[in-house]
């Protein structure tokens, strides 16, 4: 888990969903529950349940890391989709996660060098 300055933490699953939403947006693709699930499955071979993704997005929103909005224009088969936008605090949380992973890799490198 990564600690935010206000005392909140994000875990691995939250990190994965946040990173996937940011990645989709960076590729100019819509980030919403089903698209996030497809991308997680494609990139990690881990099956992702849209329901658990939706719950996690709600937690990320409460933490101020993402914002969601209903989209009627890009909806499929007449259903509304809830678009996910990563906020600056979410991008900061991802940078902190990346630093945490780098710190762990540095530890692995230390033991690899020591034989």
Coordinates of C-alpha atoms in Angstrom, one line a residue:
X1 CA 0.0 0.0 0.0
X2 CA 1.1 3.5 -0.7
X3 CA 0.4 6.2 1.9
X4 CA -1.0 9.6 0.7
X5 CA -0.2 12.7 2.6
X6 CA -3.7 12.8 4.1
X7 CA -3.3 9.3 5.7
X8 CA -5.1 7.3 3.0
X9 CA -3.6 4.3 1.4
X10 CA -4.0 2.7 -2.0
X11 CA -3.5 -1.0 -2.4
X12 CA -2.4 -3.1 -5.4
X13 CA -5.8 -3.5 -6.9
X14 CA -6.6 0.3 -6.6
X15 CA -3.2 1.0 -8.1
X16 CA -3.9 -1.4 -11.0
X17 CA -7.2 0.2 -11.8
X18 CA -5.9 3.8 -11.4
X19 CA -2.9 3.0 -13.7
X20 CA -5.2 1.3 -16.3
X21 CA -7.6 4.3 -16.3
X22 CA -4.6 6.6 -16.8
X23 CA -3.2 4.4 -19.5
X24 CA -6.5 4.3 -21.4
X25 CA -6.9 8.0 -21.2
X26 CA -3.3 8.5 -22.4
X27 CA -4.1 6.4 -25.5
X28 CA -7.2 8.6 -26.1
X29 CA -9.5 5.7 -25.2
X30 CA -12.5 5.8 -22.9
X31 CA -11.8 4.6 -19.4
X32 CA -14.9 3.0 -17.9
X33 CA -15.6 -0.2 -16.0
X34 CA -15.8 -2.6 -19.0
X35 CA -12.8 -1.0 -20.8
X36 CA -10.7 -1.1 -17.7
X37 CA -11.6 -4.8 -17.2
X38 CA -10.7 -5.7 -20.7
X39 CA -7.4 -3.8 -20.5
X40 CA -6.4 -5.5 -17.2
X41 CA -7.2 -8.9 -18.6
X42 CA -5.3 -8.1 -21.8
X43 CA -2.2 -6.7 -20.1
X44 CA -2.0 -9.0 -17.0
X45 CA -3.9 -12.2 -18.0
X46 CA -5.8 -11.6 -14.8
X47 CA -9.6 -11.8 -15.1
X48 CA -11.2 -8.6 -13.9
X49 CA -14.8 -8.4 -12.7
X50 CA -16.6 -5.2 -13.7
X51 CA -18.4 -5.2 -10.3
X52 CA -15.2 -5.1 -8.3
X53 CA -13.8 -2.5 -10.6
X54 CA -16.8 -0.3 -10.0
X55 CA -16.5 -0.7 -6.3
X56 CA -12.8 0.2 -6.4
X57 CA -13.5 3.2 -8.6
X58 CA -16.0 4.4 -6.0
X59 CA -13.3 4.1 -3.3
X60 CA -10.8 6.0 -5.5
X61 CA -13.4 8.7 -6.0
X62 CA -13.9 9.0 -2.3
X63 CA -10.2 9.4 -1.8
X64 CA -10.2 12.2 -4.4
X65 CA -8.0 10.3 -6.9
X66 CA -10.5 10.1 -9.7
X67 CA -13.7 11.8 -10.9
X68 CA -16.5 10.0 -12.7
X69 CA -19.2 11.2 -15.0
X70 CA -22.1 9.6 -16.9
X71 CA -21.5 9.6 -20.7
X72 CA -24.6 9.3 -22.9
X73 CA -22.8 10.1 -26.2
X74 CA -20.3 7.2 -26.2
X75 CA -22.7 4.7 -24.6
X76 CA -23.0 1.2 -26.1
X77 CA -26.4 -0.2 -27.0
X78 CA -28.2 2.7 -25.3
X79 CA -26.7 2.1 -21.8
X80 CA -24.9 4.9 -20.0
X81 CA -21.3 4.5 -19.2
X82 CA -19.5 6.0 -16.3
X83 CA -16.2 7.6 -17.5
X84 CA -13.3 7.7 -15.1
X85 CA -10.9 10.6 -15.1
X86 CA -7.7 10.4 -13.1
X87 CA -7.2 13.6 -11.1
X88 CA -3.9 15.3 -10.3
X89 CA -3.9 13.6 -6.8
X90 CA -4.4 10.2 -8.6
X91 CA -1.4 10.9 -10.9
X92 CA 0.6 11.8 -7.8
X93 CA -0.4 8.6 -6.1
X94 CA 0.8 6.7 -9.2
X95 CA 4.1 8.4 -9.0
X96 CA 4.4 7.4 -5.4
X97 CA 3.6 3.8 -6.3
X98 CA 6.2 3.8 -9.1
X99 CA 8.8 5.1 -6.6
X100 CA 7.8 2.3 -4.1
X101 CA 8.3 -0.3 -6.9
X102 CA 11.6 1.2 -7.8
X103 CA 12.7 1.1 -4.1
X104 CA 11.8 -2.6 -4.0
X105 CA 13.7 -3.3 -7.3
X106 CA 16.7 -1.5 -5.8
X107 CA 16.5 -3.9 -2.8
X108 CA 16.4 -6.9 -5.2
X109 CA 19.4 -5.5 -7.0
X110 CA 21.3 -5.2 -3.8
X111 CA 20.8 -8.9 -2.9
X112 CA 21.5 -9.9 -6.5
X113 CA 24.9 -8.2 -6.3
X114 CA 25.8 -9.7 -3.0
X115 CA 25.4 -13.2 -4.4

